[in-house]
Tab-separated table of C-alpha atoms in Angstrom:
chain	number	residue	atom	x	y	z
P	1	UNK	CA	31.257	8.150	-33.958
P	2	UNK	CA	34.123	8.193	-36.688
P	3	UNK	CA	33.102	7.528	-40.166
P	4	UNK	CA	33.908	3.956	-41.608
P	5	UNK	CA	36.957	5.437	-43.442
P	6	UNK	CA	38.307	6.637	-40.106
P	7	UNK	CA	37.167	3.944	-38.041
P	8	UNK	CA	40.592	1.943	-38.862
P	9	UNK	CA	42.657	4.686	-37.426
P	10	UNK	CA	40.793	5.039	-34.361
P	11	UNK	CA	40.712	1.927	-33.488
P	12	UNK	CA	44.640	1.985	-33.989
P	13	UNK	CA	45.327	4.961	-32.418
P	14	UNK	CA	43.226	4.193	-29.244
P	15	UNK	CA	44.482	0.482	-28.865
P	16	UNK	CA	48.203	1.686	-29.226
P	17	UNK	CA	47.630	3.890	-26.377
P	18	UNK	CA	45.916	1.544	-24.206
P	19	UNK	CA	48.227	-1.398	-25.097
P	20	UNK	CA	51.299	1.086	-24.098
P	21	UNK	CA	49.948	2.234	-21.154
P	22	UNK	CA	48.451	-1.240	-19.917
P	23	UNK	CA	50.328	-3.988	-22.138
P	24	UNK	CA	48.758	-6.139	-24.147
P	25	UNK	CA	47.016	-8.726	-21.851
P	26	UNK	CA	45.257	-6.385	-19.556
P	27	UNK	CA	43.576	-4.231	-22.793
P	28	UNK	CA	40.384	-5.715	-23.887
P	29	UNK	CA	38.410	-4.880	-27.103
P	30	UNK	CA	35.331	-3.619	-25.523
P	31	UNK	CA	37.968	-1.017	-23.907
P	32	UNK	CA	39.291	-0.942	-27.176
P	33	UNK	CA	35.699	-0.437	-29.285
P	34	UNK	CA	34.488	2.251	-26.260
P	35	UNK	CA	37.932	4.373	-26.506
P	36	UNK	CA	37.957	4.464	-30.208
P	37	UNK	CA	33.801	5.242	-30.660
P	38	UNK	CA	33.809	2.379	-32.571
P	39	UNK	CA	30.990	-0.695	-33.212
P	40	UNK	CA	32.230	-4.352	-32.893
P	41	UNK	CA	31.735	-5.340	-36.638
P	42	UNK	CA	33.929	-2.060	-37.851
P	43	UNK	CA	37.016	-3.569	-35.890
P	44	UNK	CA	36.470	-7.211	-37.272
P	45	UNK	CA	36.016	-5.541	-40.687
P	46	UNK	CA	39.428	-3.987	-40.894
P	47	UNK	CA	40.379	-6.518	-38.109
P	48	UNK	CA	39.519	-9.982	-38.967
P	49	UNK	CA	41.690	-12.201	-36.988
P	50	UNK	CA	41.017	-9.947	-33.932
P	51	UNK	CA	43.182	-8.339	-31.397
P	52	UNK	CA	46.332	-10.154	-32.672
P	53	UNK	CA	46.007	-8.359	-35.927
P	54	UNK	CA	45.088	-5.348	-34.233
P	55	UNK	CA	48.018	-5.379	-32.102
P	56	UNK	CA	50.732	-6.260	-35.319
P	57	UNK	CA	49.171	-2.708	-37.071
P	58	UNK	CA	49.331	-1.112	-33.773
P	59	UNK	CA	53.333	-2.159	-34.209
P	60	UNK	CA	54.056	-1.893	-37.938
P	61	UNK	CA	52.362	1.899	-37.213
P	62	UNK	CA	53.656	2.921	-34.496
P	63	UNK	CA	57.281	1.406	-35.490
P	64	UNK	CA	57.458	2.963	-39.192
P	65	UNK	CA	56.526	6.289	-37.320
P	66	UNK	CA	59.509	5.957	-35.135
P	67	UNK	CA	61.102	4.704	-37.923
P	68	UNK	CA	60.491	7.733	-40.215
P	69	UNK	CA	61.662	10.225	-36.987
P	70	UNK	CA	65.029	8.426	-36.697
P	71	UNK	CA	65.507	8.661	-40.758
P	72	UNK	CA	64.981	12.330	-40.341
P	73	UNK	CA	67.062	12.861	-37.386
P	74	UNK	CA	69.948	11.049	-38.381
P	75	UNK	CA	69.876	12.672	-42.043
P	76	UNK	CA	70.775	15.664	-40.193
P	77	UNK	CA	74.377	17.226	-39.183
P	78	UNK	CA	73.616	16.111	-35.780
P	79	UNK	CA	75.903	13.767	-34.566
P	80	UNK	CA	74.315	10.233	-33.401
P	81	UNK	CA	74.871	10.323	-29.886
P	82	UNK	CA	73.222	13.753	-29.861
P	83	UNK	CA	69.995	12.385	-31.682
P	84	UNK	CA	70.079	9.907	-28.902
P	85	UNK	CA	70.555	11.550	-26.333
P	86	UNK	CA	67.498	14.024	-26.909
P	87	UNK	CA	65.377	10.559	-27.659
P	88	UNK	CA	66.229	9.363	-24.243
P	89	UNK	CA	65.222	13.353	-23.193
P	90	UNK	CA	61.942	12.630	-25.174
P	91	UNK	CA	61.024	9.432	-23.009
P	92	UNK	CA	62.233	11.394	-20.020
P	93	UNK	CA	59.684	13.572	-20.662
P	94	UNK	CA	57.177	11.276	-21.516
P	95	UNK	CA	57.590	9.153	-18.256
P	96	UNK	CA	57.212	12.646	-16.570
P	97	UNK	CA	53.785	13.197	-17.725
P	98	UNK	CA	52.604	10.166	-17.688
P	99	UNK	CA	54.523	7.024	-15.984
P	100	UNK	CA	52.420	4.377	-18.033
P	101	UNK	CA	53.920	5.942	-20.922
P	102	UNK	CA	57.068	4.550	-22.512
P	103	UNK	CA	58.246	2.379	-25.646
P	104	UNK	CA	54.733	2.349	-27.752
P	105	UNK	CA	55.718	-1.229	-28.982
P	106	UNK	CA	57.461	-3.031	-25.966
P	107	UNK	CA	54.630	-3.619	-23.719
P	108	UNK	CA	52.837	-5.719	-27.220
P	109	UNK	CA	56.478	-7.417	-27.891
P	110	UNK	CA	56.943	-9.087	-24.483
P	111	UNK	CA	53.716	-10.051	-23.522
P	112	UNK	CA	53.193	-11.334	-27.419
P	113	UNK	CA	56.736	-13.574	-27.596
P	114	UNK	CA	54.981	-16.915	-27.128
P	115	UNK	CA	51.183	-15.760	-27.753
P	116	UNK	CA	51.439	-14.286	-31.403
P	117	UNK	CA	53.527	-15.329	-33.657
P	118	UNK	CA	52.350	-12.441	-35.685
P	119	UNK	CA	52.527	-9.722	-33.229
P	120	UNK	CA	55.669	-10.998	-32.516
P	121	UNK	CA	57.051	-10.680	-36.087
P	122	UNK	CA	56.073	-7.238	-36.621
P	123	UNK	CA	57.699	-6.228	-33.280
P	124	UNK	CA	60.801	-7.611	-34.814
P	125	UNK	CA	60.734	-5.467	-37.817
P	126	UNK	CA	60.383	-2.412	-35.717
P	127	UNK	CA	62.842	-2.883	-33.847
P	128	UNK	CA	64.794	-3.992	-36.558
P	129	UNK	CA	64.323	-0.794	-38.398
P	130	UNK	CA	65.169	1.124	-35.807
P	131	UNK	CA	68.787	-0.568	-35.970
P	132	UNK	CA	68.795	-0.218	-39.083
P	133	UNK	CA	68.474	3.545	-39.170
P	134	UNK	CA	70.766	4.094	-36.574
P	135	UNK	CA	73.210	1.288	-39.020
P	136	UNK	CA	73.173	3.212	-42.177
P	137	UNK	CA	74.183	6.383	-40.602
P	138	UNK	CA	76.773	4.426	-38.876
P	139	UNK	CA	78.355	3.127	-41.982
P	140	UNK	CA	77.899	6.772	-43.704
P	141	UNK	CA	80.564	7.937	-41.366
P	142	UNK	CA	82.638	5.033	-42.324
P	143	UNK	CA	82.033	2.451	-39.816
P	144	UNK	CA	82.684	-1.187	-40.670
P	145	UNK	CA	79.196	-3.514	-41.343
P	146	UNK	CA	79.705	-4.841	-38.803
P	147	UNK	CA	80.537	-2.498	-35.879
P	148	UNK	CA	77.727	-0.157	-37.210
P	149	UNK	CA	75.498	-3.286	-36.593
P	150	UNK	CA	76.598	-4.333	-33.435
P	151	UNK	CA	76.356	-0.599	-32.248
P	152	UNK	CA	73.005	0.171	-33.575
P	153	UNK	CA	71.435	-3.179	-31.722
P	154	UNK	CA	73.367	-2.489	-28.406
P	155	UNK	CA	72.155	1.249	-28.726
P	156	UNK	CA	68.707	0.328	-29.109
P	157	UNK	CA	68.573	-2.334	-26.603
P	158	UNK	CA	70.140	0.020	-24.253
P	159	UNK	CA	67.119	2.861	-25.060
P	160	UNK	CA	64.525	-0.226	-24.402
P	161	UNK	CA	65.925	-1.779	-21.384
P	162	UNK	CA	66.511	1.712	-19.968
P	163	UNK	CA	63.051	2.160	-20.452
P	164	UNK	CA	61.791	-1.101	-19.349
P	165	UNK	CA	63.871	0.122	-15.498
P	166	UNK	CA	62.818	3.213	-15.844
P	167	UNK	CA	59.236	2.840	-15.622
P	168	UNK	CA	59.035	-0.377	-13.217
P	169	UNK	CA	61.493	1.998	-11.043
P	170	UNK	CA	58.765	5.087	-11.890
P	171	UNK	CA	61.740	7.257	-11.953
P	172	UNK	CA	64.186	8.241	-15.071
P	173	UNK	CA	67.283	7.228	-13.540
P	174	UNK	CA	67.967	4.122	-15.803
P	175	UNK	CA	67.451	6.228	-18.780
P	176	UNK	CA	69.338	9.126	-17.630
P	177	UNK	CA	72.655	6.383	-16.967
P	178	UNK	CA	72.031	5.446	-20.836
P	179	UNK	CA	72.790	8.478	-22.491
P	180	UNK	CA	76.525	8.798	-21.010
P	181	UNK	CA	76.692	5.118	-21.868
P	182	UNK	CA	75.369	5.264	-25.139
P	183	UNK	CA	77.586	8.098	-26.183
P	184	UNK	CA	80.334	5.534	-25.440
P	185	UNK	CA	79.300	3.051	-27.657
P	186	UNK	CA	78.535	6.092	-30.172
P	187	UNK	CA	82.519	7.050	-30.113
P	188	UNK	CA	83.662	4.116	-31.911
């Protein structure tokens, strides 16, 4: 059983991998509490409102981390369509070990559009973020506010729907057709 101090990042930890793997609806807390060796009254103690809350940490922490990669990736020499590309080789991969595996935050996002408000805010953000990061290197190599934005939200929609295909098709095709495409929007 984790200590009370851990308890918070258990129950994190275990619910982002069940809500990835299963989506939102079809992960319940007992499944939640039993994965993460946690008691009921830990995960209403950090927890309060419940799953909902549960789920919008499960985003803001699994986005940020994302997040944080991309900052680091793109502060290299690396070009951006390379760091994309071997993103879209990272989910590849991931798909290949495990086809329930995928984006750690759409699953939450679509199912939560009309049932949380607040799960469906800090999806936003992520994503958001995400564009962001891929934005400010954009404009670093002189790119106009505005195509650097555009870019950076067709790029990442491109990596998510690709995804989305990829793993109702349980084959990488869809995101092995994004990296050509995404080096295209990437040229400018």
């Amino acid at each position: 059983m984790p200590r009370p101090d851990r308890s918070r990042a258990a129950l994190v930890d275990s619910a982002a991998t069940l809500f990835r793997r299963q989506g939102y609806a079809a992960t319940g807390l007992n499944q939640i509490l039993e994965e993460a060796g946690v008691k009921a009254g830990s995960m209403y103690h950090h927890f309060p409102r419940g799953k909902q809350q549960l789920a919008a940490a499960v985003v803001e922490t699994q986005g940020a981390a994302i997040e944080q990669l991309l900052h680091r990736f793109l502060a290299t020499d690396r070009s951006v369509a390379d760091i994309v590309e071997r993103w879209i080789d990272l989910l590849v991969a991931g798909l290949a070990g495990d086809q329930r595996d995928g984006c750690p935050i759409e699953p939450i996002a679509t199912e939560s559009v009309n049932a949380s408000p607040l799960v469906r805010a800090a999806s936003a953000r992520a994503f958001q973020g995400w564009c962001t990061a891929i934005e400010v290197r954009l404009r670093s190599e002189d790119w106009s506010d505005d195509d650097a934005e555009n870019v950076a939200l067709a790029v990442i929609s491109l990596i998510e729907g690709a995804l989305i295909l990829s793993r109702i098709a349980g084959e990488p095709s869809a995101l092995n057709a994004a990296k050509p495409a995404a080096r295209a929007l990437l040229r400018g």
